[in-house]
Amino acid sequence: MKKLIQIVAMLAIVLTFLTSTTVGYRVNKQALIDSTLGTNKAYAEKLASTTNTYLRETLKILQVNSEEVLSLIAQPDSQLQLNGIVERIRTQTSTFNSVVIVSPEGIVQGVSPSSLNLIGEKLTSVGAKQAIEEKRSIISQPYVSTTGELIVFISVPLFSENGTYRGILGGAIYLNKPNVLEKVLGVHFTENGSYVYVVDKKGSLIYHQHGKRMKDDVSENEVVKKVITGINGSQQFVNTKGIPMLAGYAYVPIADWGIISQRPVSVAVSPAKSMVVEMAWKSLPLLLLAFFLVRYLSKKIAMPLQRLAYYTESSPEVDQKEKMETVSDWYYEARQLKGAVLYSIDYFKNEMNYFIHQSTTDPLTKLTNRRTMDDFMKQWVEEKKPFALVIFDIDKFKRVNDRYGHVVGDEVLVYLADLMQNAARKGDICCRYGGEEFVILLPKADKATAYQVAERLREKLEGTVSPCGEIVTISAGVATYPLDAVYPAQIIELADQCLYQAKRTGRNKTIVVSDEPRHE
């Protein structure tokens, strides 16, 4: 009886432990997958928006300089001035590896750098021909130039005041050399195993962290098939190298490119495995205590039964009634065993709840993470509950990490999170959106209230020395539901656009979505 009780009780404890850890692992694993998919999608969309804006601004730069080129192109002996213009465009913008002025016949009239020795030569490259033939602003698909470089050619047409076509002003980005794409895409928001690559509309790689893979055809990739058709999204899939990945992808409409941010599944879910190990170590003392209790209680349960059996067996010969009455009530020991088992179950349940809570909280700042933020916004939209959203990030945070290291950078993030919670109202939700980007959700708040909260935080930061020994500032954007948008993604996008405007117009400011009607 004693051994049977020990086996059953210990088996129940072990099975309870295994069930708890298995359920906790699966829940945490799925939470990590969902969080990674959401993060990669948001990051890909942000990069796509940034790249699209950057290319649009590049075309504007060429358009502005085209007016000066037109004033000189018809003048004799203007070679030096034309070369000066293209040299200025190339060196001041740091966008192009080379810049040219080309006549309607394809003859080079100005070039930078001058070492290319193309003055008077006729351009026969795909990009130049397309620009001359179509007589419009273009961003070409990648092609191999006459010099053997893999390039993207960006150009604007030159038209005189009377409408006469005078050629093109264009610049080339060399994809297999240091270029602007590396500046925009090469620095990631966290050291988490994620990486970014860019494909053209044919599915060929035009940017990858491994330069040797440039021009590789990845059109059979499931994600690439979707993004080159103009679809944004996220999914789990197996890449062309046979590695399971969690990817977010976004389309760059101005150039017909696709940007994919992905992370290996094994890297994303590794914290779930660490959780199981940590849970096992924390549970070990209580498991050992439970085993000793089972051994002790099984003996306490078996002993009264043994005595009762002995007294019953000998009772025909000797009256054992009084001795039976002295046997302890075995139900008391049974209740103790039941209490120990229930205690173990409660402990494992609490442990599981703890790790589920950990999966919804940013481990560094202890703020709500992106997945939980999305759940709040979805719930409020379904309930038609008005709210405001403030999105902000630290100005020039990369400089803090580069100068003081990531440990100090993390201290700055924690410092900002503390000030953020102090600045927020009671009931506001403070979230870490990703990297140095944060969000405050303000239920039942209008733009003025959200602006005041954002400014309170910004002014506090502006007047306080951060852990890195310097004052750090933030730029913020504000949008509201349902006044500005009716979908969570739209609200985030509008607020992010305001954030970008704040960055572009000098940083350390808060910009609110305009109340003027927007054309969708």
XYZ file of C-alpha atoms in Angstrom:
520
model
C 0.000 0.000 0.000
C 2.771 2.447 0.923
C 4.644 1.895 -2.353
C 1.456 2.139 -4.391
C 0.586 5.473 -2.765
C 4.122 6.757 -3.368
C 4.038 5.739 -7.044
C 0.621 7.270 -7.696
C 1.384 10.501 -5.840
C 4.816 10.978 -7.409
C 3.421 10.168 -10.837
C 0.754 12.846 -10.338
C 3.376 15.405 -9.325
C 5.647 14.577 -12.268
C 2.776 14.634 -14.759
C 1.574 17.946 -13.349
C 5.056 19.391 -13.716
C 5.460 18.081 -17.273
C 2.015 19.340 -18.268
C 2.671 22.774 -16.800
C 6.061 23.162 -18.463
C 4.766 21.852 -21.803
C 1.786 24.202 -21.814
C 3.957 27.100 -20.662
C 6.517 26.378 -23.387
C 3.902 26.180 -26.133
C 2.112 29.335 -25.009
C 5.335 31.282 -24.704
C 6.641 29.926 -28.025
C 3.506 31.036 -29.860
C 3.629 34.420 -28.143
C 7.250 34.865 -29.253
C 6.359 33.859 -32.832
C 3.416 36.283 -32.942
C 5.519 39.063 -31.435
C 8.381 38.481 -33.895
C 6.017 38.433 -36.881
C 4.423 41.684 -35.728
C 7.772 43.336 -35.062
C 9.283 42.281 -38.411
C 6.187 43.450 -40.283
C 6.269 46.850 -38.554
C 10.003 47.165 -39.212
C 9.685 46.198 -42.897
C 6.842 48.700 -43.341
C 8.856 51.429 -41.648
C 11.889 50.712 -43.852
C 9.692 50.635 -46.961
C 8.157 53.986 -46.022
C 11.592 55.469 -45.301
C 13.049 54.132 -48.573
C 10.054 55.342 -50.575
C 10.351 58.810 -49.039
C 14.119 58.898 -49.568
C 13.826 57.990 -53.271
C 11.067 60.565 -53.732
C 13.266 63.241 -52.138
C 16.147 62.146 -54.389
C 14.022 62.760 -57.475
C 13.148 66.200 -56.087
C 16.850 67.021 -55.662
C 17.514 66.129 -59.283
C 14.445 68.132 -60.375
C 15.621 71.233 -58.507
C 19.119 71.014 -60.009
C 17.715 70.403 -63.496
C 16.675 74.080 -63.690
C 20.281 75.192 -63.257
C 21.441 72.631 -65.825
C 18.903 73.938 -68.373
C 20.227 77.471 -67.967
C 23.735 76.298 -68.895
C 23.247 73.430 -71.316
C 22.605 75.645 -74.332
C 25.531 77.971 -73.596
C 28.897 77.428 -75.267
C 31.911 76.722 -73.065
C 29.682 75.599 -70.186
C 31.500 72.304 -69.692
C 33.176 73.341 -66.437
C 29.922 74.644 -64.952
C 28.038 71.461 -65.882
C 30.759 69.320 -64.325
C 30.595 71.518 -61.236
C 26.847 70.932 -60.893
C 27.064 67.134 -61.125
C 30.071 67.098 -58.778
C 28.062 69.133 -56.252
C 25.064 66.790 -56.498
C 27.236 63.711 -55.991
C 29.309 65.033 -53.084
C 26.649 66.981 -51.177
C 23.821 64.422 -51.225
C 25.966 61.285 -50.740
C 23.183 59.468 -52.588
C 24.810 58.697 -55.920
C 28.030 56.950 -56.797
C 28.056 58.858 -60.108
C 26.012 61.659 -61.727
C 25.683 62.516 -65.451
C 24.092 65.050 -67.775
C 23.145 63.432 -71.076
C 21.911 64.986 -74.331
C 18.805 63.722 -76.190
C 21.159 61.669 -78.370
C 22.693 59.972 -75.313
C 25.969 61.949 -75.399
C 27.489 62.666 -71.978
C 27.824 66.441 -71.401
C 28.751 66.388 -67.746
C 29.921 63.640 -65.374
C 31.048 63.125 -61.786
C 33.445 61.680 -60.849
C 35.567 62.957 -63.722
C 37.688 59.787 -63.523
C 34.960 57.980 -65.486
C 36.158 59.850 -68.637
C 32.734 59.742 -70.267
C 32.536 63.327 -71.664
C 31.500 63.076 -75.280
C 30.786 59.338 -75.025
C 27.384 57.909 -75.918
C 25.618 56.041 -73.123
C 24.113 52.711 -74.186
C 23.112 51.373 -70.786
C 19.590 50.097 -70.114
C 18.790 52.837 -67.623
C 20.005 55.687 -69.835
C 18.128 54.377 -72.873
C 14.920 53.997 -70.860
C 15.206 57.536 -69.474
C 15.865 59.084 -72.919
C 13.092 57.114 -74.620
C 10.393 57.647 -71.981
C 11.292 61.310 -71.266
C 10.015 61.094 -67.664
C 11.358 60.739 -64.149
C 12.374 57.114 -63.561
C 13.943 54.801 -61.024
C 15.242 51.944 -63.141
C 15.289 48.307 -62.198
C 18.844 47.065 -61.409
C 21.034 46.278 -64.423
C 24.706 45.791 -65.296
C 26.234 48.973 -66.731
C 28.869 49.315 -69.453
C 31.500 49.537 -66.680
C 30.379 46.203 -65.249
C 28.693 47.693 -62.177
C 25.277 46.517 -60.928
C 23.406 49.816 -60.708
C 20.073 51.549 -60.260
C 19.733 54.672 -62.424
C 17.583 57.570 -61.138
C 16.908 60.439 -63.555
C 14.686 63.392 -64.459
C 14.079 64.782 -67.970
C 15.337 68.217 -69.067
C 12.717 70.342 -70.826
C 13.290 73.981 -71.784
C 10.590 76.607 -71.241
C 9.269 76.115 -74.794
C 8.925 72.376 -74.178
C 12.040 71.309 -76.096
C 13.536 68.081 -74.788
C 17.205 68.713 -73.835
C 18.187 65.340 -72.351
C 18.390 63.977 -68.812
C 20.030 64.615 -65.443
C 20.590 61.360 -63.601
C 22.579 59.546 -60.978
C 23.633 55.940 -60.503
C 23.673 53.922 -57.265
C 26.242 51.112 -57.429
C 24.618 48.200 -55.629
C 27.834 46.174 -55.274
C 29.683 49.086 -53.648
C 28.969 51.191 -50.543
C 25.687 52.910 -51.334
C 22.668 54.674 -49.894
C 20.694 51.434 -49.440
C 23.276 50.290 -46.910
C 22.810 53.529 -44.962
C 19.022 53.183 -44.941
C 18.776 49.418 -44.423
C 22.099 48.243 -43.007
C 21.625 49.219 -39.340
C 18.983 47.180 -37.502
C 16.975 48.083 -34.443
C 18.264 45.235 -32.254
C 20.826 42.454 -32.140
C 18.274 39.655 -32.339
C 19.300 37.614 -35.379
C 17.006 39.522 -37.749
C 18.244 40.765 -41.082
C 16.841 42.684 -44.032
C 17.052 42.166 -47.773
C 15.562 43.920 -50.795
C 14.338 42.458 -54.087
C 13.378 44.073 -57.386
C 10.108 43.347 -59.185
C 11.637 40.250 -60.835
C 12.585 38.720 -57.490
C 16.350 39.339 -57.716
C 18.317 40.461 -54.663
C 19.460 44.084 -54.864
C 20.468 44.370 -51.215
C 21.547 41.669 -48.764
C 23.775 41.568 -45.694
C 25.924 39.045 -47.594
C 27.136 40.981 -50.620
C 27.967 37.792 -52.520
C 24.253 37.053 -52.862
C 23.585 40.206 -54.918
C 21.660 39.387 -58.141
C 20.559 35.978 -56.761
C 17.143 34.978 -58.070
C 14.860 34.355 -55.055
C 11.569 34.680 -56.933
C 10.498 31.196 -55.753
C 10.538 32.395 -52.144
C 6.950 32.450 -50.789
C 7.342 35.887 -49.242
C 9.071 37.367 -52.289
C 6.212 36.164 -54.520
C 3.795 38.204 -52.397
C 5.780 41.369 -51.817
C 6.660 41.919 -55.513
C 2.933 41.998 -56.257
C 2.530 44.923 -53.850
C 1.329 43.023 -50.755
C 2.410 43.896 -47.196
C 2.203 41.298 -44.437
C 3.972 38.699 -42.311
C 4.176 34.906 -42.190
C 6.194 31.898 -41.150
C 7.839 30.054 -44.044
C 10.891 28.076 -45.184
C 13.376 30.149 -47.206
C 15.348 29.093 -50.291
C 18.125 27.772 -48.019
C 15.681 25.453 -46.225
C 15.673 27.469 -42.975
C 12.336 28.145 -41.189
C 11.871 31.910 -40.950
C 9.526 34.493 -39.441
C 9.232 37.330 -41.947
C 7.568 40.703 -42.280
C 7.461 42.242 -45.733
C 6.471 45.558 -47.311
C 6.282 47.023 -50.817
C 8.137 50.161 -52.021
C 5.726 51.541 -54.658
C 7.951 54.259 -56.127
C 10.594 51.729 -57.210
C 8.647 48.423 -57.478
C 10.895 46.915 -54.787
C 10.083 44.652 -51.880
C 11.691 44.834 -48.408
C 11.748 41.715 -46.219
C 12.788 41.657 -42.549
C 13.130 38.117 -41.236
C 14.433 36.132 -38.304
C 15.123 32.391 -37.967
C 12.392 30.590 -36.016
C 15.034 28.841 -33.908
C 16.434 32.196 -32.761
C 12.996 33.711 -32.117
C 11.763 30.869 -29.891
C 15.013 30.274 -28.016
C 13.765 32.304 -24.989
C 10.928 29.771 -24.622
C 13.484 26.983 -24.164
C 15.328 29.089 -21.618
C 12.010 29.580 -19.842
C 11.552 25.789 -19.468
C 15.063 25.387 -18.033
C 14.540 28.293 -15.632
C 11.147 26.933 -14.588
C 12.661 23.503 -13.922
C 15.433 24.955 -11.753
C 13.009 27.117 -9.781
C 10.663 24.183 -9.332
C 13.333 21.681 -8.264
C 13.360 22.564 -4.525
C 9.586 22.297 -4.312
C 9.629 19.057 -6.296
C 12.149 17.593 -3.832
C 10.036 18.839 -0.932
C 6.952 17.257 -2.519
C 8.751 13.910 -2.913
C 9.767 13.880 0.766
C 6.213 14.782 1.783
C 4.845 11.930 -0.300
C 7.232 9.450 1.325
C 6.354 10.691 4.770
C 2.599 10.890 4.191
C 2.488 7.492 2.499
C 3.999 6.004 5.621
C 1.495 7.884 7.777
C -1.343 6.573 5.606
C -0.076 2.988 5.446
C 0.713 2.635 9.166
C -2.882 3.056 10.417
C -4.081 0.613 7.749
C -1.443 -1.913 8.753
C -2.400 -1.602 12.417
C -6.069 -1.854 11.595
C -5.405 -4.942 9.460
C -3.376 -6.562 12.240
C -5.971 -5.795 14.876
C -8.734 -7.076 12.623
C -6.852 -10.308 11.905
C -6.216 -11.019 15.615
C -9.593 -9.919 16.845
C -11.123 -13.433 16.797
C -8.673 -14.437 19.478
C -8.421 -11.195 21.495
C -10.810 -8.277 21.740
C -9.014 -5.439 19.907
C -11.840 -2.864 19.936
C -10.164 -0.461 22.328
C -6.893 -0.645 20.392
C -8.702 0.087 17.080
C -10.190 3.168 18.678
C -6.672 4.363 19.441
C -5.668 4.235 15.723
C -5.289 7.682 14.262
C -7.962 8.763 11.743
C -6.313 8.155 8.399
C -8.519 10.798 6.693
C -6.417 13.472 8.349
C -3.247 12.251 6.600
C -5.206 11.917 3.325
C -6.189 15.566 3.552
C -2.522 16.487 4.104
C -1.475 14.614 0.950
C -4.254 16.238 -1.002
C -3.134 19.653 0.278
C 0.477 18.999 -0.774
C -0.594 17.964 -4.290
C -2.953 20.931 -4.617
C -0.159 23.190 -3.426
C 2.120 21.819 -6.147
C -0.570 22.343 -8.785
C -1.121 25.935 -7.638
C 2.607 26.569 -7.739
C 3.024 25.296 -11.293
C -0.031 27.277 -12.403
C 1.444 30.434 -10.913
C 4.741 29.714 -12.614
C 3.006 29.306 -15.967
C 1.052 32.541 -15.461
C 4.295 34.284 -14.566
C 5.986 33.264 -17.780
C 2.904 34.121 -19.835
C 3.082 37.579 -18.234
C 6.770 37.752 -19.140
C 5.926 37.010 -22.787
C 3.628 40.080 -22.919
C 6.090 42.447 -21.258
C 9.277 43.969 -22.646
C 12.086 42.343 -20.611
C 14.313 45.439 -20.542
C 11.934 48.307 -19.748
C 9.105 46.257 -18.148
C 6.661 48.143 -20.360
C 3.871 46.520 -22.350
C 5.214 44.962 -25.566
C 4.004 45.422 -29.136
C 1.733 42.346 -29.158
C -0.212 43.472 -26.077
C -0.391 47.030 -27.425
C -2.018 45.667 -30.601
C -4.531 43.735 -28.474
C -5.543 46.904 -26.585
C -5.994 48.879 -29.802
C -7.996 46.088 -31.428
C -10.276 45.808 -28.381
C -10.849 49.581 -28.165
C -11.638 49.796 -31.882
C -14.113 46.911 -31.592
C -15.733 48.688 -28.610
C -15.616 52.017 -30.530
C -13.808 53.496 -27.576
C -11.994 56.765 -28.528
C -8.290 56.943 -27.782
C -5.124 58.796 -28.727
C -1.733 57.363 -29.657
C 1.639 59.020 -29.098
C 4.598 57.408 -30.867
C 8.118 58.671 -30.239
C 11.739 57.642 -30.364
C 15.061 58.922 -29.105
C 16.804 61.394 -31.380
C 20.165 60.142 -32.661
C 20.049 57.079 -30.405
C 22.559 55.270 -32.596
C 25.140 57.888 -31.589
C 24.515 57.059 -27.904
C 25.087 53.338 -28.569
C 28.156 54.018 -30.716
C 29.733 56.409 -28.206
C 28.835 54.788 -24.873
C 28.028 51.199 -25.780
C 24.816 49.171 -25.759
C 24.850 48.686 -21.965
C 24.592 52.443 -21.420
C 22.123 52.584 -24.321
C 19.909 50.098 -22.457
C 20.164 52.244 -19.320
C 18.942 55.223 -21.346
C 15.972 53.159 -22.585
C 15.063 52.165 -18.999
C 15.474 55.788 -17.881
C 13.124 56.919 -20.669
C 10.598 54.200 -19.745
C 10.519 55.442 -16.119
C 9.983 59.067 -17.154
C 7.401 57.938 -19.666
C 5.290 56.255 -16.962
C 5.584 59.333 -14.747
C 4.434 61.605 -17.582
C 1.477 59.389 -18.557
C -1.932 59.672 -16.942
C -3.387 57.024 -14.681
C -4.857 54.365 -16.957
C -2.616 55.162 -19.934
C -0.765 52.216 -21.513
C 2.998 52.656 -21.938
C 4.520 50.364 -24.582
C 7.885 49.623 -26.098
C 7.182 49.529 -29.837
C 10.641 48.322 -30.870
C 14.275 49.391 -30.438
C 14.275 53.014 -29.245
C 10.684 53.581 -30.364
C 7.877 53.818 -27.763
C 4.108 54.311 -27.744
C 1.651 55.717 -25.206
C -2.012 54.718 -25.610
C -4.357 57.231 -23.992
C -7.944 55.932 -23.644
C -10.704 58.548 -24.006
C -8.130 61.243 -24.813
C -8.216 63.921 -27.500
C -5.291 65.431 -29.407
C -4.771 68.238 -26.920
C -4.477 65.829 -23.992
C -2.113 63.531 -25.909
C -0.018 66.512 -26.975
C 0.251 67.690 -23.352
C 1.415 64.257 -22.203
C 3.979 64.048 -25.027
C 5.243 67.552 -24.333
C 5.449 66.881 -20.581
C 7.709 63.920 -21.290
C 9.720 65.757 -23.945
C 10.322 68.774 -21.712
C 11.310 66.558 -18.775
C 13.883 64.777 -20.953
C 15.104 68.061 -22.389
C 15.868 69.343 -18.906
C 17.334 66.174 -17.352
C 20.731 64.516 -17.805
C 20.330 60.898 -18.932
C 22.441 57.905 -17.726
C 24.875 58.476 -20.620
C 25.833 61.833 -19.096
C 24.125 63.836 -21.822
C 20.645 65.190 -22.380
C 18.695 63.053 -24.821
C 15.658 64.319 -26.671
C 12.713 62.717 -28.387
C 10.591 63.401 -31.452
C 6.928 62.438 -31.255
C 3.847 62.074 -33.421
C 0.186 62.063 -32.274
C -2.918 60.554 -33.895
C -6.391 59.728 -32.569
C -9.206 57.250 -33.073
C -11.710 57.660 -34.607
C -11.045 61.288 -35.613
C -7.949 60.588 -37.726
C -8.384 56.923 -38.702
C -10.572 53.914 -37.942
C -8.027 51.100 -38.190
C -5.114 50.517 -35.785
C -2.565 50.227 -38.609
C -3.706 53.556 -40.062
C -3.473 55.279 -36.675
C 0.088 54.008 -36.197
C 1.012 55.031 -39.736
C -0.349 58.563 -39.303
C 1.416 59.020 -35.966
C 4.623 57.610 -37.492
C 4.376 60.101 -40.359
C 4.128 62.919 -37.815
C 7.150 61.457 -36.011
C 9.063 61.435 -39.281
C 8.032 65.040 -39.934
C 9.282 65.992 -36.465
C 12.597 64.315 -37.231
C 12.872 65.984 -40.604
C 12.057 69.454 -39.292
C 14.625 69.593 -36.532
C 13.818 66.873 -33.926
C 12.937 67.436 -30.240
C 9.330 68.307 -30.976
C 5.826 66.847 -31.027
C 3.689 66.989 -34.177
C -0.027 66.190 -34.185
C -1.953 64.852 -37.169
C -3.609 67.728 -38.987
C -7.406 68.040 -38.793
C -7.536 68.883 -42.499
C -9.246 66.209 -44.659
C -6.922 63.582 -46.105
C -7.479 61.927 -49.488
C -7.151 58.159 -49.215
